[in-house]
Coordinates of C-alpha atoms in Angstrom, one line a residue:
X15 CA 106.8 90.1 -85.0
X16 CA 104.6 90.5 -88.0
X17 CA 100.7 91.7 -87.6
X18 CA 98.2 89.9 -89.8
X19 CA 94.9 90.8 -90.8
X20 CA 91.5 88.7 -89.6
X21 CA 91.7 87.1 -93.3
X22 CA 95.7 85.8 -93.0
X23 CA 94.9 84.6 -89.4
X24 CA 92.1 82.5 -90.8
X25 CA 94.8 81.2 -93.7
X26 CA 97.4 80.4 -91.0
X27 CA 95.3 78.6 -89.1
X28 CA 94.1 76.5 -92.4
X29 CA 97.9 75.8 -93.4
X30 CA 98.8 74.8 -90.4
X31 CA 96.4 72.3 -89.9
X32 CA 97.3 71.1 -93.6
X33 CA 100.8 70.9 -92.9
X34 CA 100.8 69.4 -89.6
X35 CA 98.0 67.4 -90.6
X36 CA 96.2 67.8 -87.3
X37 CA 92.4 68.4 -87.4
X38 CA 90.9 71.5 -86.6
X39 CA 89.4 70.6 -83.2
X40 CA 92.9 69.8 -82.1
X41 CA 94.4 72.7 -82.5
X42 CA 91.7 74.0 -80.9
X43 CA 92.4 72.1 -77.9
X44 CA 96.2 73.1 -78.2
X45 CA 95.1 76.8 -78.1
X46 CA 92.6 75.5 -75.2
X47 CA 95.3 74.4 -73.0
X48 CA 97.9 77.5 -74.0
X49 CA 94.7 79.5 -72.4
X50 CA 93.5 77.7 -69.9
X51 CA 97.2 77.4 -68.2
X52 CA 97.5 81.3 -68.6
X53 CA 94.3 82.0 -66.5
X54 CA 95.2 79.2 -63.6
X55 CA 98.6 81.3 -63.3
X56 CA 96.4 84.5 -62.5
X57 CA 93.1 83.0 -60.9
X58 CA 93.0 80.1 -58.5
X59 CA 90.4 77.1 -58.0
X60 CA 88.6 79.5 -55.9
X61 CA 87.4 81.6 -58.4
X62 CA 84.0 81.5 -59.6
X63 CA 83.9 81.5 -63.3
X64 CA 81.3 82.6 -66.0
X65 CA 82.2 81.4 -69.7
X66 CA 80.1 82.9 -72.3
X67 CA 80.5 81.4 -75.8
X68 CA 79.5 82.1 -78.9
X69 CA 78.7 79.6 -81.6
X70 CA 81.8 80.2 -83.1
X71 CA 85.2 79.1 -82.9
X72 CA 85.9 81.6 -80.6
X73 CA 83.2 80.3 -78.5
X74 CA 84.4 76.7 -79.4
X75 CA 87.8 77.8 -77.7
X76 CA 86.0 79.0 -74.9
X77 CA 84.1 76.0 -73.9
X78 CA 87.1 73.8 -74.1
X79 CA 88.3 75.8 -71.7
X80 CA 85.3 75.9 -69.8
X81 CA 86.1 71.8 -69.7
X82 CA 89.7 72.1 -68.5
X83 CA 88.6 74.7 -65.4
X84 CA 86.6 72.0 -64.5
X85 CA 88.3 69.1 -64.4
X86 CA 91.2 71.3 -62.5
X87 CA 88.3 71.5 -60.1
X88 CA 87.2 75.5 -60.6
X89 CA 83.6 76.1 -60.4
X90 CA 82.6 77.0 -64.2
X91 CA 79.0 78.2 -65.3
X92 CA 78.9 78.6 -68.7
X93 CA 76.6 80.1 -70.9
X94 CA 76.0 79.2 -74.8
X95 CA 75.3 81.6 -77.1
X96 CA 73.0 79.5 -80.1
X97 CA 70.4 82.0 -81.0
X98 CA 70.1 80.8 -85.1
X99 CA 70.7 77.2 -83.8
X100 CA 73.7 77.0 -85.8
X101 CA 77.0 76.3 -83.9
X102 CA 80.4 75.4 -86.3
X103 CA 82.1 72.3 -86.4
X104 CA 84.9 72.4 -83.7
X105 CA 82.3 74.7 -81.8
X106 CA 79.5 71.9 -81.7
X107 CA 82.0 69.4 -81.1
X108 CA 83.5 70.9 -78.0
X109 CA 80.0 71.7 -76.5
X110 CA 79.1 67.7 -76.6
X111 CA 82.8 67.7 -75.0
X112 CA 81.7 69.9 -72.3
X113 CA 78.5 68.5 -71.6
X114 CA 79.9 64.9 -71.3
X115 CA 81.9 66.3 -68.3
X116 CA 80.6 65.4 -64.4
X117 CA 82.3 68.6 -62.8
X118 CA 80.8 71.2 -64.6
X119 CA 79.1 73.1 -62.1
X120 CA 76.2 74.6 -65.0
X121 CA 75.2 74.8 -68.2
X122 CA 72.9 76.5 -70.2
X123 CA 72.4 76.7 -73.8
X124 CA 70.5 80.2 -74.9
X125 CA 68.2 79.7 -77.9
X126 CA 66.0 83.0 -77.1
X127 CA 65.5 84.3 -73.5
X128 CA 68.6 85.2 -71.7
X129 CA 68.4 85.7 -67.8
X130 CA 71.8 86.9 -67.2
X131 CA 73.8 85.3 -64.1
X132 CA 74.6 87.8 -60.8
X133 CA 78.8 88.8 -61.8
X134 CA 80.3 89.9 -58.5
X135 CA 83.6 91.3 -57.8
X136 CA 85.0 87.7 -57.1
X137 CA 83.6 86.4 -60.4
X138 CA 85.9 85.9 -63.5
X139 CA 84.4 85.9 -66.8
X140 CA 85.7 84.3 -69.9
X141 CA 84.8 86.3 -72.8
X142 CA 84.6 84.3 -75.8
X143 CA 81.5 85.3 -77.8
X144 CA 83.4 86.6 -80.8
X145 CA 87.0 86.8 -82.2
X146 CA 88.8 87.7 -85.0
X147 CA 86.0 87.0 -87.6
X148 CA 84.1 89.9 -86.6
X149 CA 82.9 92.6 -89.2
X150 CA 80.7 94.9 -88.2
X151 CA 79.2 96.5 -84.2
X152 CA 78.1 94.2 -82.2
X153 CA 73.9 94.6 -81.7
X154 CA 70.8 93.2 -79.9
X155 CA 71.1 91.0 -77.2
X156 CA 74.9 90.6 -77.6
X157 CA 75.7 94.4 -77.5
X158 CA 72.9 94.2 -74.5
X159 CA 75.3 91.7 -72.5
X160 CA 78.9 93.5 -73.4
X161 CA 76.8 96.2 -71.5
X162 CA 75.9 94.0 -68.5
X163 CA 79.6 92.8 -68.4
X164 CA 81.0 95.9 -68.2
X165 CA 78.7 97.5 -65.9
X166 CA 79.8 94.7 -63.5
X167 CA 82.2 94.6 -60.9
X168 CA 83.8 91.1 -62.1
X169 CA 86.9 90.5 -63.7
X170 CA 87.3 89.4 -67.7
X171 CA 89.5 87.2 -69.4
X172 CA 88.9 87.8 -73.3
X173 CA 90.0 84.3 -75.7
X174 CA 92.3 86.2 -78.7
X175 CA 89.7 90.0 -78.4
X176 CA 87.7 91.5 -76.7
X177 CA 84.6 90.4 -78.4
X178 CA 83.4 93.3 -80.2
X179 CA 86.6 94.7 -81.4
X180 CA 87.4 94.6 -84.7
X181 CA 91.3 93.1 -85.6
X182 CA 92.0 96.1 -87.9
X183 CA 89.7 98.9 -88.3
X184 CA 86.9 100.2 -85.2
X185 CA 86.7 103.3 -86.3
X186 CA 82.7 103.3 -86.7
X187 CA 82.2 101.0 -83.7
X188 CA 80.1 101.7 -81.1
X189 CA 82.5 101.8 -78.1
X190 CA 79.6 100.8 -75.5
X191 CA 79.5 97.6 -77.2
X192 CA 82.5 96.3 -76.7
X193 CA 84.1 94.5 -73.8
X194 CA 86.5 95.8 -71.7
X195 CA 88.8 93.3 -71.0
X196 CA 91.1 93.1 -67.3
X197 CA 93.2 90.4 -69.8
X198 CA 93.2 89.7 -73.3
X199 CA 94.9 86.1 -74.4
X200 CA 95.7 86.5 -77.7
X201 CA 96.7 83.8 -80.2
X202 CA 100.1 84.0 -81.6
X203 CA 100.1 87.1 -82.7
X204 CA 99.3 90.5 -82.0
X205 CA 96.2 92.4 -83.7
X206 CA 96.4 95.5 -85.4
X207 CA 94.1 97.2 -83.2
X208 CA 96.0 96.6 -79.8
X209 CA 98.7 98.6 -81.5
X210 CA 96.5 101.6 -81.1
X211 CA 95.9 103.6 -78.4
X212 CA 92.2 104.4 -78.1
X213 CA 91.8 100.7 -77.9
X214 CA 94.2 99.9 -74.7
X215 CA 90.6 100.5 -72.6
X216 CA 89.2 97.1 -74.4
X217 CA 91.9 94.9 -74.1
X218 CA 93.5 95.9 -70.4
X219 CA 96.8 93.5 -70.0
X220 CA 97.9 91.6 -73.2
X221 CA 99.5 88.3 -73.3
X222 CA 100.6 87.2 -76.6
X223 CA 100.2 83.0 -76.3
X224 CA 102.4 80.9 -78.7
X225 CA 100.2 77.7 -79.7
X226 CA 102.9 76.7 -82.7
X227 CA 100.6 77.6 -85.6
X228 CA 103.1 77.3 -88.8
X229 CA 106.5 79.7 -88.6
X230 CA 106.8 78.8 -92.6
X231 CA 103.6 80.2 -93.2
X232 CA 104.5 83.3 -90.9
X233 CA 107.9 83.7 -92.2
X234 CA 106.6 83.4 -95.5
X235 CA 103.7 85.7 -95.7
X236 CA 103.8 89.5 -96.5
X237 CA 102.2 92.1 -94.4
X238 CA 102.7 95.5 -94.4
X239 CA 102.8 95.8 -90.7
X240 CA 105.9 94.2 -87.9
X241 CA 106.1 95.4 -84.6
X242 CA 109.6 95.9 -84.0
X243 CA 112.0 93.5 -81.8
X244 CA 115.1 93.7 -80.1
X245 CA 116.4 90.6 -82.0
X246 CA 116.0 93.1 -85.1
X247 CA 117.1 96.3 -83.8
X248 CA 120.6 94.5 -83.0
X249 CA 121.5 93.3 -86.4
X250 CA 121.2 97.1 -87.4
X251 CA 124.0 98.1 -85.4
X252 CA 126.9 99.6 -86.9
X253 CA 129.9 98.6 -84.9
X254 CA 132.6 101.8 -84.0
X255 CA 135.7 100.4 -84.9
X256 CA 138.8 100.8 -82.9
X257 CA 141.1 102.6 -84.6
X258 CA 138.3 105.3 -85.7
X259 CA 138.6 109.1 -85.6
X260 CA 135.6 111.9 -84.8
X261 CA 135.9 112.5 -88.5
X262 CA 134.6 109.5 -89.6
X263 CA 132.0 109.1 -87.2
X264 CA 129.6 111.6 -88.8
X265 CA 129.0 115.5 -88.7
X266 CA 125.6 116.8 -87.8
X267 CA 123.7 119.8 -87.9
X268 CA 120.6 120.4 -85.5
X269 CA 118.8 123.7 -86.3
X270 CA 116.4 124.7 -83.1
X271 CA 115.9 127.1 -80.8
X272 CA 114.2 130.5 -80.6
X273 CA 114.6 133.2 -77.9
X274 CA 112.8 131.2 -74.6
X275 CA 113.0 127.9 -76.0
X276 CA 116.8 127.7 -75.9
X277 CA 115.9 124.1 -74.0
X278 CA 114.8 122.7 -77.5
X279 CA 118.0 123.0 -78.6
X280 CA 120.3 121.7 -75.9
X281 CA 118.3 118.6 -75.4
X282 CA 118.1 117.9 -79.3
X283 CA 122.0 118.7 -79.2
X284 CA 122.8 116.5 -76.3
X285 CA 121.2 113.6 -77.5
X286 CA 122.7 114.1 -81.1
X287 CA 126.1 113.8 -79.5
X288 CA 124.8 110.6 -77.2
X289 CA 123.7 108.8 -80.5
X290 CA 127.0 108.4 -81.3
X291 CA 128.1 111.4 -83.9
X292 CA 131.1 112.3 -84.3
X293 CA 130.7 116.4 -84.4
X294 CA 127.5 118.3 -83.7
X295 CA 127.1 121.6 -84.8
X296 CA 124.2 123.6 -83.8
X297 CA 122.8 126.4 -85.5
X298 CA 120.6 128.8 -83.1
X299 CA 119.8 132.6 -82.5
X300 CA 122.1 135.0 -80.6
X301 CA 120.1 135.0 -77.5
X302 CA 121.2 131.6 -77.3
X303 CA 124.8 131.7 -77.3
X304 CA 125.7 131.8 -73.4
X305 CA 123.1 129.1 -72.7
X306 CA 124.3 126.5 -75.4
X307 CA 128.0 127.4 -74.5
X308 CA 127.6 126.1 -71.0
X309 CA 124.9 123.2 -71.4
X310 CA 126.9 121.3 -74.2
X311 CA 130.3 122.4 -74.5
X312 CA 131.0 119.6 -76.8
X313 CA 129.2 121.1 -79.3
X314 CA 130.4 123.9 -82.1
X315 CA 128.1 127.1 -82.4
X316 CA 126.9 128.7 -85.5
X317 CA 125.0 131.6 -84.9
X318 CA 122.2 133.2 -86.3
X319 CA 122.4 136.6 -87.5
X320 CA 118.8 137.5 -85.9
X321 CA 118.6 138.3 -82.0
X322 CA 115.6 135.9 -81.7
X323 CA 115.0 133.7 -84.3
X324 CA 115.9 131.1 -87.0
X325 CA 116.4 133.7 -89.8
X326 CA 118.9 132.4 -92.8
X327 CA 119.5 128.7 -94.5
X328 CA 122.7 127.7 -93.9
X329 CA 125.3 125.4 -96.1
X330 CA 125.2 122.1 -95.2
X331 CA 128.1 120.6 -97.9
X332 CA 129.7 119.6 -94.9
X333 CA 127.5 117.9 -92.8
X334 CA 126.2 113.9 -92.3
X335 CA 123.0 115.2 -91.1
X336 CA 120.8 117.6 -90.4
X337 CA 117.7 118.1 -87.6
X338 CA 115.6 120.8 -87.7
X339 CA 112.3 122.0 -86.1
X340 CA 112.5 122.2 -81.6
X341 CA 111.6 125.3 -80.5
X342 CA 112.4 127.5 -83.9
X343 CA 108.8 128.9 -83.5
X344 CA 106.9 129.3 -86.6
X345 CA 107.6 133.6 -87.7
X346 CA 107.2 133.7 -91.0
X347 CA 111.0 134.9 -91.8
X348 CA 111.7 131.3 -90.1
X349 CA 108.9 129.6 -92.3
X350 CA 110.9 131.2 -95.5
X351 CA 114.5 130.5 -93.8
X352 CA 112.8 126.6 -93.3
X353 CA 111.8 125.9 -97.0
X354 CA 114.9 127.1 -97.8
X355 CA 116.9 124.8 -95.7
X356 CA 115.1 121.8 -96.3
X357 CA 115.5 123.0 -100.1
X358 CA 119.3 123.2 -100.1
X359 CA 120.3 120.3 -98.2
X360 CA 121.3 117.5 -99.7
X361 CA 122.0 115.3 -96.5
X362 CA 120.0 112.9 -94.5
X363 CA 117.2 115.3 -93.0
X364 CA 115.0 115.1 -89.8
X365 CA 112.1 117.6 -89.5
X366 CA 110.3 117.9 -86.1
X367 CA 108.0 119.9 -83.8
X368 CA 108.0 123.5 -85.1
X369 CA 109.5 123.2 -88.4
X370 CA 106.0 120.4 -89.0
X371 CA 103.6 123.3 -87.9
X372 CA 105.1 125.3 -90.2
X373 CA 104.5 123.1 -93.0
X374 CA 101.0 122.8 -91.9
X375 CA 100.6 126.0 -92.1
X376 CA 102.0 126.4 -95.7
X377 CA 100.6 123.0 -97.4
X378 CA 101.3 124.1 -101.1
X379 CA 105.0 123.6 -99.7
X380 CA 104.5 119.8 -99.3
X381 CA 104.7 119.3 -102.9
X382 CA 108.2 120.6 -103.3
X383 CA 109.2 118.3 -100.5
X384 CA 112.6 116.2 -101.3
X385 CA 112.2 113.1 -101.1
X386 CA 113.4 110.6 -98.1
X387 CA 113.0 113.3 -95.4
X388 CA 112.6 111.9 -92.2
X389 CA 109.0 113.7 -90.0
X390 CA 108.5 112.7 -86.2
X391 CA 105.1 114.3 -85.3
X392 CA 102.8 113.7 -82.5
X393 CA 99.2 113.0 -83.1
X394 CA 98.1 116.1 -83.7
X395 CA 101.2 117.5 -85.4
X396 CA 100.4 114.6 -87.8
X397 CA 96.3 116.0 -88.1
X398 CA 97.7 119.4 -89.3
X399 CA 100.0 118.1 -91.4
X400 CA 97.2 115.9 -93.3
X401 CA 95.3 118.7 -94.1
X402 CA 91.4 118.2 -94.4
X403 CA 89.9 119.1 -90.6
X404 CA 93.1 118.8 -88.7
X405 CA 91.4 116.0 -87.0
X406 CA 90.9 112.2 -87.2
X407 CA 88.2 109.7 -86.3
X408 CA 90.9 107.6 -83.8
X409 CA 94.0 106.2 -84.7
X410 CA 93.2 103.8 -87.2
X411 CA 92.8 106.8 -89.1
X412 CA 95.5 108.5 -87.9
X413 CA 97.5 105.8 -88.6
X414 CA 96.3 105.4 -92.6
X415 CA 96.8 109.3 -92.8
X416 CA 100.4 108.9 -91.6
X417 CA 100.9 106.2 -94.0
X418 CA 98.9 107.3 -97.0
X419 CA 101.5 110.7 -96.2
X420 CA 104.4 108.8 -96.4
X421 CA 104.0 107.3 -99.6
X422 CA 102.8 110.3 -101.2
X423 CA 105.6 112.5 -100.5
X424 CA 108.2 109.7 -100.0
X425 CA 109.2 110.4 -96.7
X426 CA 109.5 108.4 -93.4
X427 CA 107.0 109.7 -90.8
X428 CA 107.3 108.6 -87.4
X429 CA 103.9 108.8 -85.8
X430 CA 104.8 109.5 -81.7
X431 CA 102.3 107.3 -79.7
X432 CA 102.9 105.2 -76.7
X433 CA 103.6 102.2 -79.7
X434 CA 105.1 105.0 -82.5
X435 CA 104.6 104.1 -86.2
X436 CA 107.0 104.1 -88.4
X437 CA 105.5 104.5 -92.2
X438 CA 107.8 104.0 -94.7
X439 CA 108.0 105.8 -98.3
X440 CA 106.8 101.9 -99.5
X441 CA 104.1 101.4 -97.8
X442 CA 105.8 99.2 -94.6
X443 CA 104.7 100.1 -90.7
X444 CA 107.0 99.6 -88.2
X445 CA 105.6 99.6 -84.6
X446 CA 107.8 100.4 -81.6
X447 CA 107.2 98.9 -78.5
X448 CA 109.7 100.1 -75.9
X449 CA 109.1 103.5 -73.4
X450 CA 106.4 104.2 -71.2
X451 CA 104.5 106.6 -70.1
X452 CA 106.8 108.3 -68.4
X453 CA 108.1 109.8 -70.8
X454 CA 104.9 112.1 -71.5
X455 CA 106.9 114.7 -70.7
X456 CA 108.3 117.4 -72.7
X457 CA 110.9 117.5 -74.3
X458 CA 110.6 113.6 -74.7
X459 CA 109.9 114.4 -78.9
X460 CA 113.3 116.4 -78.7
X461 CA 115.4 113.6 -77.5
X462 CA 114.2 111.3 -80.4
X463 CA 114.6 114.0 -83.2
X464 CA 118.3 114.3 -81.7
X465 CA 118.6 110.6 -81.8
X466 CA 117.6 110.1 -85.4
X467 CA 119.8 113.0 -86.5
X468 CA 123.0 111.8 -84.7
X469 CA 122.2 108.3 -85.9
X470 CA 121.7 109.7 -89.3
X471 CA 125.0 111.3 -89.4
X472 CA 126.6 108.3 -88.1
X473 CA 125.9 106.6 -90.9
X474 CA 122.9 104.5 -90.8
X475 CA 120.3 105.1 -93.4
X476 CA 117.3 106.7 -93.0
X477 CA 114.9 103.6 -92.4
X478 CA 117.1 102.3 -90.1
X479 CA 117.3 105.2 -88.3
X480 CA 114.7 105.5 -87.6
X481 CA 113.8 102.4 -86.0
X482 CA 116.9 102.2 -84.3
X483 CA 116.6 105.4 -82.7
X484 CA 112.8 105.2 -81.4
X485 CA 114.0 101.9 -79.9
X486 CA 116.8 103.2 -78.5
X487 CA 114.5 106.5 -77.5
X488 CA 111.5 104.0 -75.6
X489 CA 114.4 101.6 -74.1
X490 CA 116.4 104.6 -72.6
X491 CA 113.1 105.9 -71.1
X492 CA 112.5 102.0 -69.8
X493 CA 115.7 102.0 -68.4
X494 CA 115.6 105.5 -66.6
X495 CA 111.9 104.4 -65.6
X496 CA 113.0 101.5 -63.9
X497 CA 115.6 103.3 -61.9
X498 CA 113.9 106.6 -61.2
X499 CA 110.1 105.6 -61.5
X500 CA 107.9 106.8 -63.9
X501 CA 106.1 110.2 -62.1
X502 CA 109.5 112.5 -62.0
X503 CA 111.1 111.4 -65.4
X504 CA 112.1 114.2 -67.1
X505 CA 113.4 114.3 -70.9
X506 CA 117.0 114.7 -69.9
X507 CA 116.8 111.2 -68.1
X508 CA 116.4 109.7 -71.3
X509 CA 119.9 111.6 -72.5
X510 CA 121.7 110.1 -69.8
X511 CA 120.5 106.5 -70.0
X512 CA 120.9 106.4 -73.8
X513 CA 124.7 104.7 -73.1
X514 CA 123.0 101.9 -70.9
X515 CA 120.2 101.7 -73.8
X516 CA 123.0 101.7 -76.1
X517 CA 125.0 98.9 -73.9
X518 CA 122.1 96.7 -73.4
X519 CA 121.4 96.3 -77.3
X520 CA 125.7 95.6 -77.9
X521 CA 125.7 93.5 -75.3

């Protein structure tokens, strides 16, 4: 599913009413009835409701809904939004609509003096003061009555966003200002903004609602951002064929562990060999040898020469793939032994967790980067990496860090969230939308890094691996979730669903 900015929406909606040669207004009243439908399958007649419009087409949208609650016999008060005494077209249009109808239970039309109506816990507002055309913080009397709203007990529907949220970038907003939603009903397709977290408290529950604006013009258009679907992670598949042996299903290295933090590597190595590689190697200190010995016996031990620690690069001529970073620590004989290693190997590479914080910690290293390595860190991994402060002003910026990154150093950094980020070397985001949050547990970061590596070696390029493996990663934690509930998932769950994960997507 592609994202659009507020600017392509607008186009779509324009060509489709070209190519269809429908009017405007009635495709408003198809997106009317796509909405209206939605809320009578969560609220019955017996629901007060409160519609609050704007004078644009969101508010146009709103009061044909308005109009369809009532004539399904729900009691509808609505409140009109005209302060410069300039509504648009399909907005104006759909008010004379409204008013024409007999079982309405109010209207009022606000020109200058509000006198806001009493929202109880059984009310249901319909927020539809603003949508996607909005450009700046809501202020005045509008940012006055998101306040009211919110302070009230009542329950809100928002038509496409939460008015006061910006479709891409909120990151100087003024959070009091905005509505939080119980339910946003979104047109068609997902915004950019309910792909990031620190927005989720605005839009509450999201329904995406299909009201057949042009596929040609959607298929058609470019946009650098595509939330990820399962109809496109199975046409990356690479099938195992029958007559295969271990040899040709990929060799992998995974570099990670330090003394106390053997863990890191035996989850990493464990889900390397679930991913479906053929061998798995695993390079760790001597402290570590018992442990890794009898927690994944199908893997082959190389051994550091130091006690404790990640000490020496190691040749790689015969691996697929190599993962490095869970629990090495960040000594700085391990920071030289890491630059090295990245240096020397010429294979598909996958740098996580420690081996990041090392970088952070010696930027000038990021311009001798190779290019096409593959980075999985978590927000603030991501900060450090960056540079600047080691902080950002909420994920939209996060987000345009991570990609901004990516293309400078020509790597593919997966930015962990609850929907992870995928920004490619070229510019292209790919958002993941399986796992839950569950899987806040740690560990979790391990599993994917093992993932990507095994997935690497097995022969899938880098982009792909990627978004194969945090599908697969957010799918297995689903699956595991569904059976074992979300409060007592643990990261070695994930490991052991990964074959259903994997079953469900060949299936």
């Amino acid at each position: 599913m592609k994202i659009f900015t507020s600017a392509q929406i607008h186009e779509l909606d324009k060509y489709t009413i070209q190519k269809e040669s429908i009017r405007s207004i009635d495709l408003m009243e198809r997106a009317a009835k796509a909405l209206t439908h939605a809320i009578t399958e969560e609220w019955d007649a017996s629901t007060p409701v409160v519609v609050f419009a704007g004078p644009g087409n969101n508010g146009g949208d709103a009061l044909a809904v308005a109009r369809m609650l009532a004539e399904l016999n729900y009691k509808v008060s609505v409140y009109l939004f005209n302060i410069h005494n300039q509504l648009s077209e399909d907005c104006a249009a759909n008010k004379k609509r409204l008013t024409d109808t007999k079982k309405l239970k109010d209207f009022n039309e606000i020109t200058l003096d509000f006198d806001p109506p009493k929202l109880d816990a059984s009310t249901l507002v319909v927020d539809g003061l603003f949508g996607t055309g909005l450009n700046k913080p809501l202020s005045g009397g509008f940012a006055s009555l998101v306040k009211y709203i919110n302070q009230s007990p009542c329950k809100v529907v928002s038509i496409d966003v939460p008015s006061g949220l910006m479709t891409e970038d909120n990151t100087y907003n003024i959070n009091v200002n905005i509505i939080k939603a119980d339910l946003t009903l979104t047109l068609q397709l997902r915004k950019l903004s309910m792909m990031l977290t620190d927005n989720q408290q605005y839009i509450g529950r999201l329904r995406v609602l299909d009201i057949r604006l042009s596929q040609e013009f959607i298929q058609n258009t470019k946009t650098p951002f595509t939330i990820v679907e399962e109809q496109d992670v199975r046409k990356l598949l690479i099938p195992r064929g029958d007559f295969v042996h271990k040899g040709q299903m990929g060799t992998a290295l995974v570099i990670a562990g330090s003394y106390g933090m053997a863990g890191a590597a035996v989850l990493t190595t464990r889900a390397c060999l679930r991913a479906g590689a053929g061998k798995v190697a695993v390079h760790t200190p001597r402290r570590n040898y018992e442990i890794m010995q009898m927690s994944v016996p199908e893997a082959v031990l190389q051994i550091d020469r130091e006690e404790v620690y990640f000490s020496e690069a190691v040749d790689t001529s015969d691996f697929d793939a190599v993962g490095i970073g869970p629990g090495i620590g960040i000594h700085e004989n391990t920071a030289i032994a890491l630059i090295a290693q990245i240096r020397r190997t010429q294979c598909p590479t996958v740098l996580d967790a420690d081996a990041l914080n090392i970088l952070a910690n010696h930027r000038a290293w990021m311009q001798q980067l190779p290019k096409d390595l593959i980075m999985t860190p978590h927000p603030k991994e991501l900060d450090r990496l960056a540079g600047g402060a080691g902080t950002s002003d909420g994920c939209y910026e996060r987000l345009s860090k991570a990609r901004e990154l990516a293309q400078h150093i020509r790597a593919y950094i997966l930015l962990k969230d609850h929907y992870s980020a995928l920004c490619m070397p070229d510019g292209r985001v790919f958002f993941n939308q399986t796992g839950n949050s569950g899987m806040a547990t740690a560990g979790s970061g391990d599993v994917l890094t093992g993932i990507i590596t095994g997935l690497c070696a097995r022969g899938y390029k880098q982009g792909d691996a990627c978004i194969l493996g945090m599908y697969l990663h957010g799918l297995a934690g689903d699956l595991a979730a569904r059976d074992l509930g979300k409060e007592s998932l643990i990261a070695s769950d994930i490991i052991n669903y990964l074959p259903k994960a994997f079953k469900q997507l060949e299936d």
